[in-house]
mmCIF file of C-alpha atoms and ligand atoms in Angstrom:
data_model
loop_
_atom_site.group_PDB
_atom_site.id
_atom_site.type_symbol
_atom_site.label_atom_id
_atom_site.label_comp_id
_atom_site.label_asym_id
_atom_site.label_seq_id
_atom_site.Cartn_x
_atom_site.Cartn_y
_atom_site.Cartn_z
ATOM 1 C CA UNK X 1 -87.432 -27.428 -45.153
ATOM 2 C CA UNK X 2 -86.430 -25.517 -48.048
ATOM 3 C CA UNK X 3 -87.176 -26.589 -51.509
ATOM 4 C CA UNK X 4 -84.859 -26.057 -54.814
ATOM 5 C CA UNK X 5 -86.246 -25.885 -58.596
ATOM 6 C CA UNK X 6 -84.839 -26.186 -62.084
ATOM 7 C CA UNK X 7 -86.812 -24.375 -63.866
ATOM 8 C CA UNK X 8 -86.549 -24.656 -67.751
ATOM 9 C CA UNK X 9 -88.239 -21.466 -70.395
ATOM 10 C CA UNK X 10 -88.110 -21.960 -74.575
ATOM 11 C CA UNK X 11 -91.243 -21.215 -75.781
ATOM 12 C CA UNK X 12 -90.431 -18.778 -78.270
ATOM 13 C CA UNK X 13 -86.702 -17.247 -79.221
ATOM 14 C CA UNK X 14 -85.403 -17.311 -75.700
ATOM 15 C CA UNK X 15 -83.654 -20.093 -73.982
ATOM 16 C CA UNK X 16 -84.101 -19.697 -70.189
ATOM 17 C CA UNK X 17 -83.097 -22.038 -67.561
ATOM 18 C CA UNK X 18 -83.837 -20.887 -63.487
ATOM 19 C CA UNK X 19 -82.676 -22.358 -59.906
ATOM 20 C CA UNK X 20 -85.014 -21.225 -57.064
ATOM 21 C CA UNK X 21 -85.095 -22.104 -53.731
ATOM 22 C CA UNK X 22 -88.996 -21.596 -52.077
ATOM 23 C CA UNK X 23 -89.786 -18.292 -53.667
ATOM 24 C CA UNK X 24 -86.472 -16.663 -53.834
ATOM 25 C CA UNK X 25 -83.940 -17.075 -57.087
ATOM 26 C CA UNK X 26 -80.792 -18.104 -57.142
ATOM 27 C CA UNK X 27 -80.248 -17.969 -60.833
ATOM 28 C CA UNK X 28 -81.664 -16.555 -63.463
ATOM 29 C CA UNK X 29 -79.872 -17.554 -67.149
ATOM 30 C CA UNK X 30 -80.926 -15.848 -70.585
ATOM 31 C CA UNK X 31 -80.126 -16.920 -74.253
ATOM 32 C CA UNK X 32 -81.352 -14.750 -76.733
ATOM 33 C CA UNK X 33 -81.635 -15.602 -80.265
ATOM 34 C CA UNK X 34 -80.249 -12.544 -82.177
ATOM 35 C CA UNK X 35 -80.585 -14.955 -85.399
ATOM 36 C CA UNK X 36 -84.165 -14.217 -85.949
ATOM 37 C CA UNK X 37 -83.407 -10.045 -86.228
ATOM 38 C CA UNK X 38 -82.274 -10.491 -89.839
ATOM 39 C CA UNK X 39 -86.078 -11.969 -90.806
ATOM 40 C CA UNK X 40 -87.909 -9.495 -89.399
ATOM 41 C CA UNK X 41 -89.662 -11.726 -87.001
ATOM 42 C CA UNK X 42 -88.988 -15.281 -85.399
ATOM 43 C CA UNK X 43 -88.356 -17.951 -87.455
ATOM 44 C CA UNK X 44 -89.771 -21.213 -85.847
ATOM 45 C CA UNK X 45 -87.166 -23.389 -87.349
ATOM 46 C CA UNK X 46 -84.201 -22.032 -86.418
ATOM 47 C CA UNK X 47 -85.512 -21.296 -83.183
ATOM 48 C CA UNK X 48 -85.524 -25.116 -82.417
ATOM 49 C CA UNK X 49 -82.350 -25.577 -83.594
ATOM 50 C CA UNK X 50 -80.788 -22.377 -81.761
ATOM 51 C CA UNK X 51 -82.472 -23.994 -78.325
ATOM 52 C CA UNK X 52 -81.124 -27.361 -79.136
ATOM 53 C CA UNK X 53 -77.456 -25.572 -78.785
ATOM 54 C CA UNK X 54 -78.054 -23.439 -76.039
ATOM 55 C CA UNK X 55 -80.166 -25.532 -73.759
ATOM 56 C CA UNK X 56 -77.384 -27.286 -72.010
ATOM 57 C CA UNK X 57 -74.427 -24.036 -71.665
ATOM 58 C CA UNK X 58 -77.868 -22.213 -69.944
ATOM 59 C CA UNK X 59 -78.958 -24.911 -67.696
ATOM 60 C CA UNK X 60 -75.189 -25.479 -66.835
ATOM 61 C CA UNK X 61 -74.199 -22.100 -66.148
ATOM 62 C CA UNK X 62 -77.701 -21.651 -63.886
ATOM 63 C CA UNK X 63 -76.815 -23.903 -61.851
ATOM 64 C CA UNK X 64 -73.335 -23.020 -61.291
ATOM 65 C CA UNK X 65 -74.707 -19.361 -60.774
ATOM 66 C CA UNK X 66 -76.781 -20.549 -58.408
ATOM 67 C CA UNK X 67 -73.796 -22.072 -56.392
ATOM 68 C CA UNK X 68 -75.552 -25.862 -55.991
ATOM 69 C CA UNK X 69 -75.060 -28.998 -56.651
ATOM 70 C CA UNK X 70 -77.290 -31.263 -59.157
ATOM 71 C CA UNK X 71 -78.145 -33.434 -56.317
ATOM 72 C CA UNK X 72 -79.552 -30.465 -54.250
ATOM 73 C CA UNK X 73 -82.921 -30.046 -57.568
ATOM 74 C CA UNK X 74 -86.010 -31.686 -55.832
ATOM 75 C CA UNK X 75 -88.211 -31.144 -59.055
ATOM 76 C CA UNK X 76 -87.765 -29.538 -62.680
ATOM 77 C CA UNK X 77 -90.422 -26.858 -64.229
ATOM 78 C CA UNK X 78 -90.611 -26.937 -67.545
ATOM 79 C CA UNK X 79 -92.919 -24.209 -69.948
ATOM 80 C CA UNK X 80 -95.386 -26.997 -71.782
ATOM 81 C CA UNK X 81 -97.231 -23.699 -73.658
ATOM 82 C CA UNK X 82 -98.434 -22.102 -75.668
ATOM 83 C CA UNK X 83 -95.382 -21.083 -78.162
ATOM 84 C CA UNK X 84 -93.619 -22.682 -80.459
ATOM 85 C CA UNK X 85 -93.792 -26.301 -80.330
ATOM 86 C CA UNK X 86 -90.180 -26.633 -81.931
ATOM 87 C CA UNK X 87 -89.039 -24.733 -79.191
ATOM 88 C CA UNK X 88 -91.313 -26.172 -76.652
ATOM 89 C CA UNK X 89 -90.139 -29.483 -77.495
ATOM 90 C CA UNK X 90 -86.600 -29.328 -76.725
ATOM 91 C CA UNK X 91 -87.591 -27.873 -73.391
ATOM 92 C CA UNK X 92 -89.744 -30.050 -72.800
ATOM 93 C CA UNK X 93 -87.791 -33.031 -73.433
ATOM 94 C CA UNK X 94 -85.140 -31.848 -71.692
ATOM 95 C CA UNK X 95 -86.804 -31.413 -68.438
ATOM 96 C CA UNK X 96 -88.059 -35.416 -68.818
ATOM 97 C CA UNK X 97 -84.928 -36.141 -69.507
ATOM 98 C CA UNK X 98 -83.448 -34.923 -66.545
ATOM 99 C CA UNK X 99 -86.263 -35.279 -64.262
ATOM 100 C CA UNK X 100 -85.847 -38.925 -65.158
ATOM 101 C CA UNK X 101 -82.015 -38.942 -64.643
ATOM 102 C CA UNK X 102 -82.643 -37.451 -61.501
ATOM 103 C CA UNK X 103 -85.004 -39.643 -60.449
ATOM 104 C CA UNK X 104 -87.035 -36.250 -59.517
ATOM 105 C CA UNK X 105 -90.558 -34.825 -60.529
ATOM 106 C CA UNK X 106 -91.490 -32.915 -63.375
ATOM 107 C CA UNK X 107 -93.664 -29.414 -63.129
ATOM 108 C CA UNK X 108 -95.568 -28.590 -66.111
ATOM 109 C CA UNK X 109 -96.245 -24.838 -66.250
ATOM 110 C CA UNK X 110 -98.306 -22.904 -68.855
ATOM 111 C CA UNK X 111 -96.554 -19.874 -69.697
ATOM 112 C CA UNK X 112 -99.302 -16.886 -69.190
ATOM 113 C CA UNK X 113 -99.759 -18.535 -65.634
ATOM 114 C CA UNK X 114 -95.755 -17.780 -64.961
ATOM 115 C CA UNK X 115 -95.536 -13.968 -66.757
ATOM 116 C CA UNK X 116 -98.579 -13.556 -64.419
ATOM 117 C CA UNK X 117 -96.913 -14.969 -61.352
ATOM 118 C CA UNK X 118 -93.301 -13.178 -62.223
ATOM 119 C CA UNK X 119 -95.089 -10.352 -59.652
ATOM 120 C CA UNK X 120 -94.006 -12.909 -56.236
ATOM 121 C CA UNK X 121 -90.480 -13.515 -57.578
ATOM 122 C CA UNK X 122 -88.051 -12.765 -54.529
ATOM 123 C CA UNK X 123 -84.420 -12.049 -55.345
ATOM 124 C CA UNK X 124 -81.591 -13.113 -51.777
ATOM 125 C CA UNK X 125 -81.784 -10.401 -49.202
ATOM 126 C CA UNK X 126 -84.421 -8.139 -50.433
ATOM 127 C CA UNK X 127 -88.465 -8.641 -49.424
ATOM 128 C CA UNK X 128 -90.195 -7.510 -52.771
ATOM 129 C CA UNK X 129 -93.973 -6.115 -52.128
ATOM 130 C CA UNK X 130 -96.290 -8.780 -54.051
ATOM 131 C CA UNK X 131 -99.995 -8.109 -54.959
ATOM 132 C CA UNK X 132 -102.483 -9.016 -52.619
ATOM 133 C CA UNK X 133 -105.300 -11.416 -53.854
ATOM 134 C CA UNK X 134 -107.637 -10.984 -55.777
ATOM 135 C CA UNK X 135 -106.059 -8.554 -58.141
ATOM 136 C CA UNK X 136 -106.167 -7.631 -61.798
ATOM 137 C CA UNK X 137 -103.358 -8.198 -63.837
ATOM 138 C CA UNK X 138 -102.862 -6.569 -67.242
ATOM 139 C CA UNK X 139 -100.828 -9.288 -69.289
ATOM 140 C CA UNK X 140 -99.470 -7.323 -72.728
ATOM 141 C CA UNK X 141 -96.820 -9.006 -74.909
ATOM 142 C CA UNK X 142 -96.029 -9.667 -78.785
ATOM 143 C CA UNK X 143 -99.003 -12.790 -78.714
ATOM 144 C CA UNK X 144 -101.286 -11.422 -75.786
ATOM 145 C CA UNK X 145 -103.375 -9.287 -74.367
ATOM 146 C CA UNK X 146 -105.217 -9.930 -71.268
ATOM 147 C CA UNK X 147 -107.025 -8.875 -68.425
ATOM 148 C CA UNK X 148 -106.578 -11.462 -65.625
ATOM 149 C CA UNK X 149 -108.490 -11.817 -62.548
ATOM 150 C CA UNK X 150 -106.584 -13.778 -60.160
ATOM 151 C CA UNK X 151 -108.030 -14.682 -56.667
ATOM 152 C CA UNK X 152 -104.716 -17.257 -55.795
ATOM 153 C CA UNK X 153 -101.396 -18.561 -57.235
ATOM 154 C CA UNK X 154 -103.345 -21.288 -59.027
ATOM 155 C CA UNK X 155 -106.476 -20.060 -59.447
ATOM 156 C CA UNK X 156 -107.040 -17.574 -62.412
ATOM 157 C CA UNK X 157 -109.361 -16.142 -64.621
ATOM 158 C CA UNK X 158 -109.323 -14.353 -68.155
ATOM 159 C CA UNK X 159 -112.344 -11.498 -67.956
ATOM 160 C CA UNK X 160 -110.687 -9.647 -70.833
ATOM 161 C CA UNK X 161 -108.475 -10.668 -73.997
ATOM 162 C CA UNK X 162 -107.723 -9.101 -77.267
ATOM 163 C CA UNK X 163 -110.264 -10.427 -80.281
ATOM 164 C CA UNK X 164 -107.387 -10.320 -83.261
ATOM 165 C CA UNK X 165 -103.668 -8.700 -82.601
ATOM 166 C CA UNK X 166 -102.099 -8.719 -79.378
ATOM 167 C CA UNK X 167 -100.801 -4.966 -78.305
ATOM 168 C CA UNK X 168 -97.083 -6.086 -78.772
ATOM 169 C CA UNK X 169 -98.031 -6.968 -82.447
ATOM 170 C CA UNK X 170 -99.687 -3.658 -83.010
ATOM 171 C CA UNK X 171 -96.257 -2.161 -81.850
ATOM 172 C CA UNK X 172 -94.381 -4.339 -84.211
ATOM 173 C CA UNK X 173 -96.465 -4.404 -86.951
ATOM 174 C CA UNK X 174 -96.875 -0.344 -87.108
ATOM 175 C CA UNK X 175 -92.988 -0.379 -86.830
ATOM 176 C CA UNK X 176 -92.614 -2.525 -89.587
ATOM 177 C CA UNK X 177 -94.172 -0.076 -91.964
ATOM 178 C CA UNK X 178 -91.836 3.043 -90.654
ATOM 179 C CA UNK X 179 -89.270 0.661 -91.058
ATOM 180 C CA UNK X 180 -87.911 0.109 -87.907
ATOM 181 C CA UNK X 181 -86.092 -3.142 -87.274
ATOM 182 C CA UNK X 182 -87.887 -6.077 -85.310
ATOM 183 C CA UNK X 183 -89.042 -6.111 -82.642
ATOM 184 C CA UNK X 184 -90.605 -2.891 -83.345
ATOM 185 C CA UNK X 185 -92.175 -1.987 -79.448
ATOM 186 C CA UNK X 186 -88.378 -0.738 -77.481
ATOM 187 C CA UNK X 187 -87.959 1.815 -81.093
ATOM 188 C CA UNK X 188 -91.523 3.257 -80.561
ATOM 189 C CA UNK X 189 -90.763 3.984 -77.290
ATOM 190 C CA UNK X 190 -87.514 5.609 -77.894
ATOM 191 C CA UNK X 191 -88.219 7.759 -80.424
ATOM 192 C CA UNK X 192 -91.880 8.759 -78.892
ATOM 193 C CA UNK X 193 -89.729 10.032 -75.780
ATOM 194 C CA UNK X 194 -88.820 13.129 -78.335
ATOM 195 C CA UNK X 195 -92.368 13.298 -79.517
ATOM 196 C CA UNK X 196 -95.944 14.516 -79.504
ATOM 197 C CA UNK X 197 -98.292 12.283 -78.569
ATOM 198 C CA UNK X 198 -101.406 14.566 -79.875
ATOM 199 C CA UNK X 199 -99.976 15.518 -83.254
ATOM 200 C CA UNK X 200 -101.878 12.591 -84.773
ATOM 201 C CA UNK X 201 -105.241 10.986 -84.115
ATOM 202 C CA UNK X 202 -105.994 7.664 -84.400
ATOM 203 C CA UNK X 203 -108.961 5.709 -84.184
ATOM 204 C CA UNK X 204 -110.123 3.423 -80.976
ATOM 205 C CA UNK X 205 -112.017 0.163 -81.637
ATOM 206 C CA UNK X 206 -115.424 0.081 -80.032
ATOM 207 C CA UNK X 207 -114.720 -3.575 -78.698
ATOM 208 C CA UNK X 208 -117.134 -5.083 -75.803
ATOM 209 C CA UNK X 209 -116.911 -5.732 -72.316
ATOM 210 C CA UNK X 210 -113.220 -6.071 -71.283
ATOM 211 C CA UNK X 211 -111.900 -7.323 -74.313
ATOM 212 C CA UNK X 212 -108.884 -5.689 -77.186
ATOM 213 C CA UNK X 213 -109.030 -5.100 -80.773
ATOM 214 C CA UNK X 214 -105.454 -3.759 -82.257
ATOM 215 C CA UNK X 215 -105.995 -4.604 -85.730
ATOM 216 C CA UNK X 216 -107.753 -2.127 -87.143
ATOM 217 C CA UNK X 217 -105.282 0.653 -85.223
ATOM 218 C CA UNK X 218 -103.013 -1.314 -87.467
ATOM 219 C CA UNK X 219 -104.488 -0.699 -91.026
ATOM 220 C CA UNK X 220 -105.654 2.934 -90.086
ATOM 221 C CA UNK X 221 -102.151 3.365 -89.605
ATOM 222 C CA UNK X 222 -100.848 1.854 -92.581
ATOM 223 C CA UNK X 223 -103.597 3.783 -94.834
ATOM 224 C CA UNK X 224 -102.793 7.127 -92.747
ATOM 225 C CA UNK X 225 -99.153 6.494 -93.992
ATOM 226 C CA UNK X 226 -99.822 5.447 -97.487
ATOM 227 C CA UNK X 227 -102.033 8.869 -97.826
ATOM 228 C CA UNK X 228 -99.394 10.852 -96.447
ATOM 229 C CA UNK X 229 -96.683 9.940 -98.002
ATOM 230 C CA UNK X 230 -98.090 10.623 -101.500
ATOM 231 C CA UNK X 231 -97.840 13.855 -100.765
ATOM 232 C CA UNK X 232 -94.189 13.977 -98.994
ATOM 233 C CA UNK X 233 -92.393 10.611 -99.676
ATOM 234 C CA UNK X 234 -90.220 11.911 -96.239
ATOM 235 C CA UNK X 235 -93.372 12.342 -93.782
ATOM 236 C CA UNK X 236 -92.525 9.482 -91.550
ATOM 237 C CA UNK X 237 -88.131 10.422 -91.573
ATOM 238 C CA UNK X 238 -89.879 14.146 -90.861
ATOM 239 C CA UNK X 239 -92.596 13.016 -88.009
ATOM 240 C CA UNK X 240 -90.351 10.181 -86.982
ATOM 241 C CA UNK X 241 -91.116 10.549 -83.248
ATOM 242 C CA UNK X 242 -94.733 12.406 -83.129
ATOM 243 C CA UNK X 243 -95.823 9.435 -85.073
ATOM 244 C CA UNK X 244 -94.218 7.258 -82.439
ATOM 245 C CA UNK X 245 -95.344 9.243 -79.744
ATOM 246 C CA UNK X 246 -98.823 9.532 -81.073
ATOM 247 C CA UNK X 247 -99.145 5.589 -81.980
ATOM 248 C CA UNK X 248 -97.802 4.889 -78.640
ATOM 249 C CA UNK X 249 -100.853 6.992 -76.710
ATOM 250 C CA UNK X 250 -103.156 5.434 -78.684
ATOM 251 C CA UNK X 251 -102.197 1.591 -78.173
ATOM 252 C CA UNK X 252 -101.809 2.839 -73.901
ATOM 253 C CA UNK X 253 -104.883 4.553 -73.943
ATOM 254 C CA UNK X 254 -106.984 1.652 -75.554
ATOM 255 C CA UNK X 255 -105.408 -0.794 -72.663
ATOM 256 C CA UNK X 256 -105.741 1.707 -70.029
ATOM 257 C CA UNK X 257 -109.717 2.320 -70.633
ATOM 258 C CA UNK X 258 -110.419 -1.793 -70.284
ATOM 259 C CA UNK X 259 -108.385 -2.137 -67.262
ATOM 260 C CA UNK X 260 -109.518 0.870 -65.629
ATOM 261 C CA UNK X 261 -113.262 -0.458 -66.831
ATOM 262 C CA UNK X 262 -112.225 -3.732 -64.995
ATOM 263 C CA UNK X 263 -111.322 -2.187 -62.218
ATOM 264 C CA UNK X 264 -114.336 -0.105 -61.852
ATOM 265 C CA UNK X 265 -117.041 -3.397 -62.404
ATOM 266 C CA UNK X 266 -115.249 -6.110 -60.133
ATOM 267 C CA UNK X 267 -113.594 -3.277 -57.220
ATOM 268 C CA UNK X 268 -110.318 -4.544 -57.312
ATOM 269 C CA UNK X 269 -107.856 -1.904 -57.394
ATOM 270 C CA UNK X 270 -104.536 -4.266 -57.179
ATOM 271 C CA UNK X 271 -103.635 -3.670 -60.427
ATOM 272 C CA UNK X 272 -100.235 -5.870 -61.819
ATOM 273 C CA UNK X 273 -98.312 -5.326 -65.538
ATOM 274 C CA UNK X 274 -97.156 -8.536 -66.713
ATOM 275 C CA UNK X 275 -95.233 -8.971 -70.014
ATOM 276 C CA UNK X 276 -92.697 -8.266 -72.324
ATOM 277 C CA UNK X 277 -94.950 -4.021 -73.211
ATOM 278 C CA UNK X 278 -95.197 -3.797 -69.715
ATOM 279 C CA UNK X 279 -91.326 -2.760 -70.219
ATOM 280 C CA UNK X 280 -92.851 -0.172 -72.042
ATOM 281 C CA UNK X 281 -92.225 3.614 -70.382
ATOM 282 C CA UNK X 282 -96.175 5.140 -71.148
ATOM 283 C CA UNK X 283 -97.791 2.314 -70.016
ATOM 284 C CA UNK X 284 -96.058 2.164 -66.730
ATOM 285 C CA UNK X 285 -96.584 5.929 -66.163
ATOM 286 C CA UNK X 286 -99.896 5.798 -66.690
ATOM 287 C CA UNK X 287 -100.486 2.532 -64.827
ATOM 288 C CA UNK X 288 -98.757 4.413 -62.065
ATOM 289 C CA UNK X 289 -100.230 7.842 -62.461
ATOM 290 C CA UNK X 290 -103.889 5.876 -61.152
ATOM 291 C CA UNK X 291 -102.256 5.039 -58.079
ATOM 292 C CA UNK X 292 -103.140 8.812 -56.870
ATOM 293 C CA UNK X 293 -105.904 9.257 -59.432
ATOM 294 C CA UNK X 294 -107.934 6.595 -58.593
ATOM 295 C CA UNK X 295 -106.392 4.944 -55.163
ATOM 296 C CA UNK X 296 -104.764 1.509 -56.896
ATOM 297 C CA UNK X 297 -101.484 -0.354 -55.971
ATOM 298 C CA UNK X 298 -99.921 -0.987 -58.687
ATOM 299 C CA UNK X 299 -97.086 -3.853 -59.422
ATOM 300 C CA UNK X 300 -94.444 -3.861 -62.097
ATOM 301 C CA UNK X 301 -92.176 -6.685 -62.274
ATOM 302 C CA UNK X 302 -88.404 -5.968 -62.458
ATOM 303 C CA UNK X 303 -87.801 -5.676 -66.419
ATOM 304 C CA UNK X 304 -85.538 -8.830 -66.400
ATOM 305 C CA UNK X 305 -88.593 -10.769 -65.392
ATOM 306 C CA UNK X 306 -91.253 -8.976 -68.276
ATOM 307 C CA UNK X 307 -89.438 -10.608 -70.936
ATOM 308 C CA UNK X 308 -89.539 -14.707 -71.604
ATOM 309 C CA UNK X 309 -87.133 -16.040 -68.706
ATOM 310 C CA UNK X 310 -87.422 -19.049 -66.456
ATOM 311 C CA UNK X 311 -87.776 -17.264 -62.970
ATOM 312 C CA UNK X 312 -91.023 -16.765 -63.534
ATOM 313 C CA UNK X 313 -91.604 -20.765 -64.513
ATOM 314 C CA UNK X 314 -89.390 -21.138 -61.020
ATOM 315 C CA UNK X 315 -91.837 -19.580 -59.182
ATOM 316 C CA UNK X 316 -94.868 -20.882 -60.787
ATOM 317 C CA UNK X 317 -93.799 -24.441 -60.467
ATOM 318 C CA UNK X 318 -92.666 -23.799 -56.641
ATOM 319 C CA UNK X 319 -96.571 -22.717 -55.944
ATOM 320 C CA UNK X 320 -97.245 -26.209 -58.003
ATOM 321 C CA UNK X 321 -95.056 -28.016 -56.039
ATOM 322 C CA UNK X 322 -96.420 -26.632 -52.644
ATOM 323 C CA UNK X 323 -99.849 -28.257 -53.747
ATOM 324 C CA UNK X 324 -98.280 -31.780 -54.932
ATOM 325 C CA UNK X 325 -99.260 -30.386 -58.540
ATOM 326 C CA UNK X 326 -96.962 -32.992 -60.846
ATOM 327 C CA UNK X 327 -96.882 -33.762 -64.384
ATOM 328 C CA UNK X 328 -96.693 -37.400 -65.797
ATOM 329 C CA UNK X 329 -94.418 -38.151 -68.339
ATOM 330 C CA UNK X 330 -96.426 -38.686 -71.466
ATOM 331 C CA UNK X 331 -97.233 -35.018 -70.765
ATOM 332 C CA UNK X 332 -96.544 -33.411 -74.304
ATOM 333 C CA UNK X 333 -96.475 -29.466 -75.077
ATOM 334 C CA UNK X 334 -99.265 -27.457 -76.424
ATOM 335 C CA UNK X 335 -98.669 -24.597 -79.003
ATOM 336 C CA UNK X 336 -102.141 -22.964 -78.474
HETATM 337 O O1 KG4 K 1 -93.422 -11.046 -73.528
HETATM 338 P P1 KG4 K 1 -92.515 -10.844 -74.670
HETATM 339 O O2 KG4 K 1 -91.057 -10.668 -74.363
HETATM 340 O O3 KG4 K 1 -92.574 -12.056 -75.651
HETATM 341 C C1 KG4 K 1 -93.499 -12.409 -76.591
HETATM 342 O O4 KG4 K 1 -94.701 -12.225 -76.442
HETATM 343 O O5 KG4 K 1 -92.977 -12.960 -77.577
HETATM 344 O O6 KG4 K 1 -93.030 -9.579 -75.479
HETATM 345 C C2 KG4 K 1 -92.391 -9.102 -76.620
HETATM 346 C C3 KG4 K 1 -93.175 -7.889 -77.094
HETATM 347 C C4 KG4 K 1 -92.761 -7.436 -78.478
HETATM 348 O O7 KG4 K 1 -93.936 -7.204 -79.230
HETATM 349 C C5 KG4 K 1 -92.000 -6.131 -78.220
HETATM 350 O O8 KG4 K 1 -92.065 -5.204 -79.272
HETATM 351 C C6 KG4 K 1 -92.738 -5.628 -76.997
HETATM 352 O O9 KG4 K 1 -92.955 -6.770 -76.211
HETATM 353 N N1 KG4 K 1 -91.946 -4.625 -76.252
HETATM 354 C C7 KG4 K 1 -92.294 -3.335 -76.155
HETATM 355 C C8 KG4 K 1 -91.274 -2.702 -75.397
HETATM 356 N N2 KG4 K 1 -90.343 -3.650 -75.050
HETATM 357 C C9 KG4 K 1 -90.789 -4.835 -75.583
HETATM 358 N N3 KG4 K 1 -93.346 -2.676 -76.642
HETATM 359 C C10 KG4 K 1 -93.417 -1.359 -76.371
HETATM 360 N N4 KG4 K 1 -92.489 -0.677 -75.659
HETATM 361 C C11 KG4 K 1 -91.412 -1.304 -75.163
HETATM 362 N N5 KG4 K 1 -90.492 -0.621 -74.455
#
């Protein structure tokens, strides 16, 4: 018997709502915020209040997509964290809401679990190649930066994670001082297409085991800058795209020697890209360049599903629901 989701996603700046039916998606509906652009980063409170109007056009128009009816929803996912909680409240309450209309059960799903999980999305008509267990999944986004070991769909383990800045921060945040508009990451890696990744040097952190450091790539940066541009107040319009280039290699090559550490110490050599910088074109070459050099199979998740979006809190709470996994409804969201 087949099983159909709602599937609800607003942890952050993006209202997402998802229909799936077992593992394959019907509908997959995206609301971005472009309000936040003019700040320079996401602003929490109008984030709630640009999920409070969207919330019920997306949900709506996924489930039209999708071609069912309202009665045909046996449960509804809902992200419960970490983000915002603004934003993860009017998810949240919406799914009780109508999980309680419904008369249905409500999923609770945390969101690293689902951008990990995004990897056994199936779209209608195609069979998608998903990792086999256990494999290592590299989770990089603007708040995160992970090494996962994960031996099921439920079962999960963190063996590496980033000490200060996440690697989508370090993207932004060196951006921000070549004043590039937010979010910073998709500019780097356009203009460092058209650029020399050797021309500068920049320092690696000496960090242990399998975990990140990006901060101090950060203020090198900045300081670089500052000292160069005393002397030529045009160095970064004139090195534009080496400096991209360059900054790019160095944030790749700093999560490239942990996962290829990780890989080494535990022998796994499924090796998965999870997030919103897994969209980004270095990483994925040299994620994929390994796959000769070093014998992994490597996974990359369609782009639509690096990004926030509510497929990937489909299929997590479709594994949940296979196990009987159901939230109560004094469940309330977690920001951290
Ligand atoms: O997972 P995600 O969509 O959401 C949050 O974590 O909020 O990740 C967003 C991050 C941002 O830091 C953005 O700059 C980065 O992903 N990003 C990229 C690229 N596309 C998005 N970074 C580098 N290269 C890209 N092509």
């Amino acid at each position: 018997m087949s099983t159909i989701l709602l599937a609800i996603e607003s942890s952050c700046d993006d209202t997402s709502a998802a229909i799936i039916k077992n593992d394959t998606i019907l509908s997959n509906v995206i609301a971005s915020q472009k309000v936040h652009e003019t700040y320079g980063g996401v602003v929490p409170e109008l984030a709630s209040r640009a999920h409070q109007q969207n919330i019920i056009p997306v949900v709506d128009t996924a489930i039209k997509n999708a071609g069912i009816k309202l009665s045909d929803i046996n449960a509804v996912a809902f992200t419960r964290g970490p983000g915002l909680m603004g934003s993860l409240l009017v998810g949240t309450s919406f799914a009780k809401g109508f999980a309680l209309a419904r008369q249905i059960p409500l999923i609770e799903v945390h969101h690293l679990q689902a951008h990990v999980l995004a990897h056994f999305i199936q779209e209608p008509g195609q069979q998608h190649t998903t990792p086999k267990f256990p494999f290592l999944c590299l989770l990089v986004s603007g708040g995160n930066s992970q090494i996962i070991k994960v031996t099921s769909p439920l079962v999960m383990e963190i063996i590496g994670t980033t000490i200060d800045d996440a690697a989508g921060e370090a993207f932004d945040k060196c951006a921000k001082v070549m004043d590039l508009p937010y979010p910073g990451g998709p500019y780097v890696n356009k203009y460092a297409m058209d650029g020399n990744a050797n021309a500068f040097q920049f320092n690696k952190p000496r960090i242990k085991d399998f975990d990140y450091s990006f901060s101090g790539l950060k203020t090198s940066f900045l300081y670089f800058l500052r000292d160069r541009i005393k002397e030529n107040p045009d160095f970064i319009q004139q090195n534009r795209n080496d400096l991209c280039a360059s900054l790019q290699k160095t944030i790749v090559d700093i999560l490239m020697d942990k996962l290829i550490k990780a890989s080494k110490q535990t022998g796994i050599k499924e090796v998965a890209l999870s997030g919103g910088v897994s969209a980004n074109t270095a990483l994925r070459e040299a994620i994929t360049s390994q796959t000769k050099q070093r014998g992994w199979h490597t996974y990359i998740p369609k782009f639509s599903y690096t990004t926030d979006n509510a497929a990937m809190v489909a299929i997590t709470g479709y594994f949940k629901y296979l196990k009987g996994e159901f939230a109560t409804h004094d469940m309330a969201p977690f920001a951290r």
